[in-house]
PDB file of C-alpha atoms and ligand atoms in Angstrom:
ATOM      1  CA  UNK W   1      34.149  45.546  68.171  1.00 95.00           C
ATOM      2  CA  UNK W   2      36.944  44.786  70.601  1.00 97.00           C
ATOM      3  CA  UNK W   3      40.599  44.773  69.248  1.00 97.00           C
ATOM      4  CA  UNK W   4      44.249  44.219  70.245  1.00 98.00           C
ATOM      5  CA  UNK W   5      47.102  45.782  68.499  1.00 98.00           C
ATOM      6  CA  UNK W   6      50.553  44.219  68.667  1.00 97.00           C
ATOM      7  CA  UNK W   7      53.655  45.269  67.260  1.00 96.00           C
ATOM      8  CA  UNK W   8      57.133  47.055  68.710  1.00 95.00           C
ATOM      9  CA  UNK W   9      57.396  50.472  69.716  1.00 93.00           C
ATOM     10  CA  UNK W  10      57.379  52.676  66.725  1.00 92.00           C
ATOM     11  CA  UNK W  11      55.425  50.402  64.679  1.00 94.00           C
ATOM     12  CA  UNK W  12      52.319  53.033  64.432  1.00 92.00           C
ATOM     13  CA  UNK W  13      50.215  51.472  67.036  1.00 94.00           C
ATOM     14  CA  UNK W  14      49.088  54.715  68.542  1.00 92.00           C
ATOM     15  CA  UNK W  15      48.508  56.329  64.496  1.00 91.00           C
ATOM     16  CA  UNK W  16      46.574  53.277  63.633  1.00 96.00           C
ATOM     17  CA  UNK W  17      44.579  53.016  66.565  1.00 96.00           C
ATOM     18  CA  UNK W  18      43.709  56.604  66.603  1.00 93.00           C
ATOM     19  CA  UNK W  19      42.420  56.045  62.876  1.00 94.00           C
ATOM     20  CA  UNK W  20      40.555  52.821  63.999  1.00 96.00           C
ATOM     21  CA  UNK W  21      38.866  54.695  66.791  1.00 95.00           C
ATOM     22  CA  UNK W  22      37.558  57.345  64.091  1.00 93.00           C
ATOM     23  CA  UNK W  23      36.638  54.958  61.538  1.00 94.00           C
ATOM     24  CA  UNK W  24      34.809  52.247  63.949  1.00 95.00           C
ATOM     25  CA  UNK W  25      33.772  54.459  66.948  1.00 94.00           C
ATOM     26  CA  UNK W  26      35.418  52.426  69.337  1.00 97.00           C
ATOM     27  CA  UNK W  27      37.925  53.722  72.125  1.00 97.00           C
ATOM     28  CA  UNK W  28      41.807  53.632  72.045  1.00 97.00           C
ATOM     29  CA  UNK W  29      43.091  52.188  75.186  1.00 98.00           C
ATOM     30  CA  UNK W  30      46.816  53.073  75.390  1.00 96.00           C
ATOM     31  CA  UNK W  31      48.416  51.971  78.805  1.00 97.00           C
ATOM     32  CA  UNK W  32      51.548  54.303  77.464  1.00 95.00           C
ATOM     33  CA  UNK W  33      48.783  57.201  77.368  1.00 94.00           C
ATOM     34  CA  UNK W  34      47.397  56.255  80.793  1.00 96.00           C
ATOM     35  CA  UNK W  35      50.847  55.912  82.530  1.00 97.00           C
ATOM     36  CA  UNK W  36      51.886  59.229  80.748  1.00 95.00           C
ATOM     37  CA  UNK W  37      48.899  60.878  82.407  1.00 94.00           C
ATOM     38  CA  UNK W  38      49.532  59.498  85.743  1.00 95.00           C
ATOM     39  CA  UNK W  39      53.359  60.719  85.760  1.00 95.00           C
ATOM     40  CA  UNK W  40      51.471  64.088  84.374  1.00 94.00           C
ATOM     41  CA  UNK W  41      49.395  64.324  87.406  1.00 96.00           C
ATOM     42  CA  UNK W  42      52.198  63.709  89.819  1.00 94.00           C
ATOM     43  CA  UNK W  43      49.933  60.711  91.441  1.00 94.00           C
ATOM     44  CA  UNK W  44      51.662  57.866  93.410  1.00 93.00           C
ATOM     45  CA  UNK W  45      51.274  55.444  90.618  1.00 92.00           C
ATOM     46  CA  UNK W  46      53.028  58.221  88.389  1.00 94.00           C
ATOM     47  CA  UNK W  47      55.746  58.495  90.522  1.00 94.00           C
ATOM     48  CA  UNK W  48      56.330  54.572  90.469  1.00 92.00           C
ATOM     49  CA  UNK W  49      55.851  54.532  86.781  1.00 95.00           C
ATOM     50  CA  UNK W  50      58.171  57.236  85.697  1.00 95.00           C
ATOM     51  CA  UNK W  51      61.677  55.929  86.273  1.00 93.00           C
ATOM     52  CA  UNK W  52      60.670  52.585  85.045  1.00 96.00           C
ATOM     53  CA  UNK W  53      59.346  54.184  81.788  1.00 95.00           C
ATOM     54  CA  UNK W  54      62.402  56.366  81.223  1.00 93.00           C
ATOM     55  CA  UNK W  55      64.591  53.417  81.593  1.00 93.00           C
ATOM     56  CA  UNK W  56      62.728  51.492  79.038  1.00 93.00           C
ATOM     57  CA  UNK W  57      61.546  48.800  81.437  1.00 94.00           C
ATOM     58  CA  UNK W  58      58.039  47.528  81.795  1.00 96.00           C
ATOM     59  CA  UNK W  59      55.794  48.487  84.780  1.00 96.00           C
ATOM     60  CA  UNK W  60      54.586  45.801  86.975  1.00 96.00           C
ATOM     61  CA  UNK W  61      51.691  43.551  85.682  1.00 96.00           C
ATOM     62  CA  UNK W  62      49.342  43.940  88.730  1.00 95.00           C
ATOM     63  CA  UNK W  63      49.183  47.994  88.167  1.00 95.00           C
ATOM     64  CA  UNK W  64      48.628  47.484  84.481  1.00 97.00           C
ATOM     65  CA  UNK W  65      45.925  44.895  84.829  1.00 96.00           C
ATOM     66  CA  UNK W  66      43.956  46.725  87.242  1.00 94.00           C
ATOM     67  CA  UNK W  67      44.178  50.027  85.392  1.00 96.00           C
ATOM     68  CA  UNK W  68      42.854  48.351  82.016  1.00 97.00           C
ATOM     69  CA  UNK W  69      40.087  46.495  83.994  1.00 96.00           C
ATOM     70  CA  UNK W  70      38.841  49.654  85.685  1.00 96.00           C
ATOM     71  CA  UNK W  71      39.163  51.527  82.352  1.00 97.00           C
ATOM     72  CA  UNK W  72      37.174  48.823  80.274  1.00 97.00           C
ATOM     73  CA  UNK W  73      34.385  49.111  82.782  1.00 96.00           C
ATOM     74  CA  UNK W  74      33.699  52.822  81.846  1.00 96.00           C
ATOM     75  CA  UNK W  75      30.547  53.568  79.625  1.00 96.00           C
ATOM     76  CA  UNK W  76      32.544  54.695  76.738  1.00 96.00           C
ATOM     77  CA  UNK W  77      34.009  51.226  76.346  1.00 97.00           C
ATOM     78  CA  UNK W  78      30.820  49.739  75.497  1.00 94.00           C
ATOM     79  CA  UNK W  79      30.773  50.117  71.986  1.00 94.00           C
ATOM     80  CA  UNK W  80      34.167  48.672  71.882  1.00 97.00           C
ATOM     81  CA  UNK W  81      37.893  49.036  72.521  1.00 98.00           C
ATOM     82  CA  UNK W  82      41.288  48.986  70.998  1.00 98.00           C
ATOM     83  CA  UNK W  83      43.833  47.883  73.268  1.00 98.00           C
ATOM     84  CA  UNK W  84      47.151  49.585  72.287  1.00 97.00           C
ATOM     85  CA  UNK W  85      50.257  48.510  74.134  1.00 96.00           C
ATOM     86  CA  UNK W  86      48.611  45.894  76.201  1.00 97.00           C
ATOM     87  CA  UNK W  87      49.059  42.837  76.767  1.00 98.00           C
ATOM     88  CA  UNK W  88      52.773  43.204  76.911  1.00 96.00           C
ATOM     89  CA  UNK W  89      53.699  39.905  79.062  1.00 96.00           C
ATOM     90  CA  UNK W  90      52.283  36.716  78.943  1.00 97.00           C
ATOM     91  CA  UNK W  91      51.077  37.178  82.652  1.00 97.00           C
ATOM     92  CA  UNK W  92      49.001  40.255  81.018  1.00 98.00           C
ATOM     93  CA  UNK W  93      47.646  38.008  78.170  1.00 97.00           C
ATOM     94  CA  UNK W  94      46.344  35.493  80.689  1.00 96.00           C
ATOM     95  CA  UNK W  95      44.916  38.079  82.873  1.00 97.00           C
ATOM     96  CA  UNK W  96      43.115  39.937  79.956  1.00 97.00           C
ATOM     97  CA  UNK W  97      41.462  36.277  79.227  1.00 96.00           C
ATOM     98  CA  UNK W  98      40.215  35.749  82.504  1.00 97.00           C
ATOM     99  CA  UNK W  99      39.092  39.453  82.666  1.00 97.00           C
ATOM    100  CA  UNK W 100      37.287  39.235  79.693  1.00 97.00           C
ATOM    101  CA  UNK W 101      35.669  35.890  80.434  1.00 97.00           C
ATOM    102  CA  UNK W 102      34.340  37.556  83.898  1.00 96.00           C
ATOM    103  CA  UNK W 103      32.826  40.890  82.076  1.00 96.00           C
ATOM    104  CA  UNK W 104      31.467  38.538  79.306  1.00 97.00           C
ATOM    105  CA  UNK W 105      33.345  40.068  76.762  1.00 97.00           C
ATOM    106  CA  UNK W 106      35.550  38.648  73.687  1.00 95.00           C
ATOM    107  CA  UNK W 107      38.201  39.860  71.457  1.00 96.00           C
ATOM    108  CA  UNK W 108      37.049  39.824  67.618  1.00 95.00           C
ATOM    109  CA  UNK W 109      40.439  40.464  66.280  1.00 96.00           C
ATOM    110  CA  UNK W 110      44.463  40.402  67.091  1.00 97.00           C
ATOM    111  CA  UNK W 111      46.203  42.554  64.890  1.00 97.00           C
ATOM    112  CA  UNK W 112      50.110  42.820  64.568  1.00 97.00           C
ATOM    113  CA  UNK W 113      51.878  45.516  62.899  1.00 97.00           C
ATOM    114  CA  UNK W 114      55.158  44.167  61.494  1.00 96.00           C
ATOM    115  CA  UNK W 115      58.332  46.445  61.059  1.00 94.00           C
ATOM    116  CA  UNK W 116      61.946  46.418  60.881  1.00 89.00           C
ATOM    117  CA  UNK W 117      63.928  46.755  64.318  1.00 83.00           C
ATOM    118  CA  UNK W 118      66.122  49.183  62.569  1.00 83.00           C
ATOM    119  CA  UNK W 119      63.364  51.320  61.158  1.00 88.00           C
ATOM    120  CA  UNK W 120      61.892  51.632  64.461  1.00 90.00           C
ATOM    121  CA  UNK W 121      64.783  53.525  66.148  1.00 92.00           C
ATOM    122  CA  UNK W 122      65.014  55.919  63.385  1.00 91.00           C
ATOM    123  CA  UNK W 123      61.243  56.366  63.571  1.00 91.00           C
ATOM    124  CA  UNK W 124      60.847  56.874  67.067  1.00 94.00           C
ATOM    125  CA  UNK W 125      63.804  59.168  67.613  1.00 94.00           C
ATOM    126  CA  UNK W 126      62.649  61.556  65.187  1.00 95.00           C
ATOM    127  CA  UNK W 127      58.828  61.716  66.464  1.00 94.00           C
ATOM    128  CA  UNK W 128      57.278  64.663  68.197  1.00 96.00           C
ATOM    129  CA  UNK W 129      53.784  65.825  68.585  1.00 95.00           C
ATOM    130  CA  UNK W 130      51.641  69.110  68.944  1.00 97.00           C
ATOM    131  CA  UNK W 131      51.026  70.161  72.598  1.00 96.00           C
ATOM    132  CA  UNK W 132      47.702  71.507  71.465  1.00 97.00           C
ATOM    133  CA  UNK W 133      46.062  68.919  69.563  1.00 94.00           C
ATOM    134  CA  UNK W 134      48.314  65.931  69.700  1.00 91.00           C
ATOM    135  CA  UNK W 135      48.678  65.457  66.026  1.00 90.00           C
ATOM    136  CA  UNK W 136      52.168  63.510  65.515  1.00 90.00           C
ATOM    137  CA  UNK W 137      55.080  64.741  63.196  1.00 93.00           C
ATOM    138  CA  UNK W 138      58.508  63.310  62.424  1.00 94.00           C
ATOM    139  CA  UNK W 139      61.867  65.075  61.798  1.00 96.00           C
ATOM    140  CA  UNK W 140      62.410  63.610  58.476  1.00 93.00           C
ATOM    141  CA  UNK W 141      59.351  61.703  57.650  1.00 89.00           C
ATOM    142  CA  UNK W 142      56.450  64.089  58.318  1.00 91.00           C
ATOM    143  CA  UNK W 143      57.398  67.574  58.789  1.00 96.00           C
ATOM    144  CA  UNK W 144      54.441  70.559  59.159  1.00 97.00           C
ATOM    145  CA  UNK W 145      54.001  72.573  56.010  1.00 97.00           C
ATOM    146  CA  UNK W 146      55.223  75.945  57.841  1.00 97.00           C
ATOM    147  CA  UNK W 147      58.259  75.111  60.078  1.00 96.00           C
ATOM    148  CA  UNK W 148      56.991  74.989  63.792  1.00 97.00           C
ATOM    149  CA  UNK W 149      53.465  75.454  63.138  1.00 98.00           C
ATOM    150  CA  UNK W 150      51.236  72.772  63.192  1.00 98.00           C
ATOM    151  CA  UNK W 151      49.193  71.886  60.406  1.00 97.00           C
ATOM    152  CA  UNK W 152      46.312  70.781  62.152  1.00 93.00           C
ATOM    153  CA  UNK W 153      45.517  73.442  64.858  1.00 97.00           C
ATOM    154  CA  UNK W 154      48.296  76.366  64.096  1.00 97.00           C
ATOM    155  CA  UNK W 155      49.887  75.647  67.655  1.00 97.00           C
ATOM    156  CA  UNK W 156      53.483  76.612  68.140  1.00 98.00           C
ATOM    157  CA  UNK W 157      54.512  74.542  71.072  1.00 98.00           C
ATOM    158  CA  UNK W 158      55.625  70.635  70.518  1.00 98.00           C
ATOM    159  CA  UNK W 159      56.842  68.074  72.757  1.00 96.00           C
ATOM    160  CA  UNK W 160      58.946  64.595  72.401  1.00 96.00           C
ATOM    161  CA  UNK W 161      58.380  61.783  74.856  1.00 93.00           C
ATOM    162  CA  UNK W 162      61.096  61.514  77.323  1.00 92.00           C
ATOM    163  CA  UNK W 163      61.740  57.841  76.543  1.00 93.00           C
ATOM    164  CA  UNK W 164      61.952  58.474  72.958  1.00 94.00           C
ATOM    165  CA  UNK W 165      65.798  58.753  73.161  1.00 93.00           C
ATOM    166  CA  UNK W 166      68.181  55.986  71.303  1.00 91.00           C
ATOM    167  CA  UNK W 167      69.415  54.300  74.540  1.00 93.00           C
ATOM    168  CA  UNK W 168      65.820  53.827  76.038  1.00 94.00           C
ATOM    169  CA  UNK W 169      64.580  53.139  72.415  1.00 92.00           C
ATOM    170  CA  UNK W 170      67.247  50.164  72.449  1.00 92.00           C
ATOM    171  CA  UNK W 171      65.846  49.014  75.778  1.00 94.00           C
ATOM    172  CA  UNK W 172      62.506  49.210  74.957  1.00 93.00           C
ATOM    173  CA  UNK W 173      63.161  46.823  71.998  1.00 93.00           C
ATOM    174  CA  UNK W 174      64.862  44.371  74.342  1.00 93.00           C
ATOM    175  CA  UNK W 175      61.800  44.580  76.306  1.00 93.00           C
ATOM    176  CA  UNK W 176      59.406  43.778  73.598  1.00 94.00           C
ATOM    177  CA  UNK W 177      61.619  41.102  71.964  1.00 93.00           C
ATOM    178  CA  UNK W 178      61.977  39.081  75.332  1.00 95.00           C
ATOM    179  CA  UNK W 179      58.530  40.026  76.996  1.00 94.00           C
ATOM    180  CA  UNK W 180      56.054  40.899  74.427  1.00 94.00           C
ATOM    181  CA  UNK W 181      57.090  39.017  70.997  1.00 93.00           C
ATOM    182  CA  UNK W 182      55.973  35.861  72.616  1.00 94.00           C
ATOM    183  CA  UNK W 183      52.395  37.092  72.947  1.00 96.00           C
ATOM    184  CA  UNK W 184      52.190  36.903  69.162  1.00 95.00           C
ATOM    185  CA  UNK W 185      53.000  33.147  69.062  1.00 94.00           C
ATOM    186  CA  UNK W 186      50.153  32.726  71.770  1.00 94.00           C
ATOM    187  CA  UNK W 187      47.638  34.388  69.895  1.00 95.00           C
ATOM    188  CA  UNK W 188      48.820  32.747  66.464  1.00 93.00           C
ATOM    189  CA  UNK W 189      48.616  29.189  68.245  1.00 93.00           C
ATOM    190  CA  UNK W 190      44.889  30.115  68.940  1.00 90.00           C
ATOM    191  CA  UNK W 191      44.328  30.888  65.236  1.00 89.00           C
ATOM    192  CA  UNK W 192      43.525  34.445  66.604  1.00 90.00           C
ATOM    193  CA  UNK W 193      46.473  36.571  65.005  1.00 95.00           C
ATOM    194  CA  UNK W 194      46.257  38.665  61.558  1.00 96.00           C
ATOM    195  CA  UNK W 195      49.605  40.350  60.733  1.00 96.00           C
ATOM    196  CA  UNK W 196      49.951  43.650  58.444  1.00 97.00           C
ATOM    197  CA  UNK W 197      52.918  45.054  56.983  1.00 96.00           C
ATOM    198  CA  UNK W 198      53.790  48.114  58.865  1.00 96.00           C
ATOM    199  CA  UNK W 199      56.538  49.173  56.623  1.00 94.00           C
ATOM    200  CA  UNK W 200      53.868  50.285  54.210  1.00 94.00           C
ATOM    201  CA  UNK W 201      52.816  53.841  53.869  1.00 91.00           C
ATOM    202  CA  UNK W 202      50.550  54.996  56.924  1.00 91.00           C
ATOM    203  CA  UNK W 203      47.240  55.079  54.635  1.00 94.00           C
ATOM    204  CA  UNK W 204      48.115  51.350  53.324  1.00 97.00           C
ATOM    205  CA  UNK W 205      48.553  50.267  56.691  1.00 97.00           C
ATOM    206  CA  UNK W 206      45.040  51.620  57.791  1.00 96.00           C
ATOM    207  CA  UNK W 207      43.484  49.887  54.605  1.00 96.00           C
ATOM    208  CA  UNK W 208      45.270  46.433  55.556  1.00 97.00           C
ATOM    209  CA  UNK W 209      43.654  46.775  59.128  1.00 97.00           C
ATOM    210  CA  UNK W 210      40.460  47.918  57.844  1.00 96.00           C
ATOM    211  CA  UNK W 211      40.242  45.022  55.399  1.00 96.00           C
ATOM    212  CA  UNK W 212      40.552  42.830  58.272  1.00 95.00           C
ATOM    213  CA  UNK W 213      37.913  44.038  60.728  1.00 94.00           C
ATOM    214  CA  UNK W 214      35.948  45.500  57.622  1.00 87.00           C
ATOM    215  CA  UNK W 215      32.986  42.889  58.377  1.00 54.00           C
ATOM    216  CA  UNK W 216      32.852  44.207  61.732  1.00 47.00           C
ATOM    217  CA  UNK W 217      32.601  47.746  60.741  1.00 44.00           C
ATOM    218  CA  UNK W 218      30.049  49.786  62.645  1.00 41.00           C
TER     219      UNK W 218
HETATM  220  P1  LIG L 301      54.094  52.998  74.904  1.00 62.19           P
HETATM  221  O1  LIG L 301      53.466  54.346  74.979  1.00 62.19           O
HETATM  222  O2  LIG L 301      53.045  52.040  74.596  1.00 62.19           O
HETATM  223  O3  LIG L 301      55.461  52.824  74.274  1.00 62.19           O
HETATM  224  O4  LIG L 301      54.539  52.805  76.654  1.00 62.19           O
HETATM  225  C1  LIG L 301      55.561  53.430  77.233  1.00 62.19           C
HETATM  226  C2  LIG L 301      56.068  52.927  78.493  1.00 62.19           C
HETATM  227  O5  LIG L 301      55.243  52.805  79.155  1.00 62.19           O
HETATM  228  C3  LIG L 301      56.688  51.572  78.132  1.00 62.19           C
HETATM  229  O6  LIG L 301      57.905  51.640  77.772  1.00 62.19           O
HETATM  230  C4  LIG L 301      56.649  51.072  79.470  1.00 62.19           C
HETATM  231  O7  LIG L 301      57.464  51.665  80.570  1.00 62.19           O
HETATM  232  C5  LIG L 301      55.269  51.521  79.933  1.00 62.19           C
HETATM  233  N1  LIG L 301      54.062  50.571  79.811  1.00 62.19           N
HETATM  234  C6  LIG L 301      53.195  50.749  78.834  1.00 62.19           C
HETATM  235  N2  LIG L 301      52.243  49.649  78.565  1.00 62.19           N
HETATM  236  C7  LIG L 301      52.632  49.057  79.307  1.00 62.19           C
HETATM  237  C8  LIG L 301      52.501  47.532  79.845  1.00 62.19           C
HETATM  238  N3  LIG L 301      51.182  46.856  79.165  1.00 62.19           N
HETATM  239  N4  LIG L 301      53.078  46.818  80.685  1.00 62.19           N
HETATM  240  C9  LIG L 301      54.024  47.336  81.162  1.00 62.19           C
HETATM  241  N5  LIG L 301      54.693  48.638  80.898  1.00 62.19           N
HETATM  242  C10 LIG L 301      53.870  49.439  80.241  1.00 62.19           C
END
């Protein structure tokens, strides 16, 4: 089963993609995570992407499309994948169509997590993750049981994304509204889009998503 997860920054795509990955045995493909790995590794691609990401803009379509195409060819994607953060522009959506045709693959569900813009800024600027196990927390909405100690692994080191500050979040929302929001209309017009209420509690959002993809559950 192959899925696309759409929705603005901070809508919970990453959290829900991880849950879908566990429940359905399919792989989360987050272009944001892939780019952050490139930045961390100090590659040429990472150096190109770093500044754009920190300003809240979008990395070039060519780079993203070739990165995703190579990733989908890997063995672990055979059982299925969840596209998280891709496609983000109309040229990316069109390239994805062609790419899937060439590979003999198709998307089973396009899922959109709907949230209010005002909630997004608050959600993103308060979030941080455990450096050891990657579990996510929030200053207000989800704090560890013991202050400064990860509930999952006991780790004591946490990080915030460089682009999770208010100014950059507003730019990311602009980029979303201008370049990514039209993609929802594109899939809606094809009759392929299903929306879920992203303002609900995390478990409720997961239930809504599982209800839609449930019949394909592996
Ligand atoms: P994310 O982790 O999805 O919020 O992505 C973080 C940043 O990576 C974005 O603000 C963009 O700068 C870049 N990025 C991630 N995915 C894409 C994409 N599909 N197209 C262009 N830029 C992307």
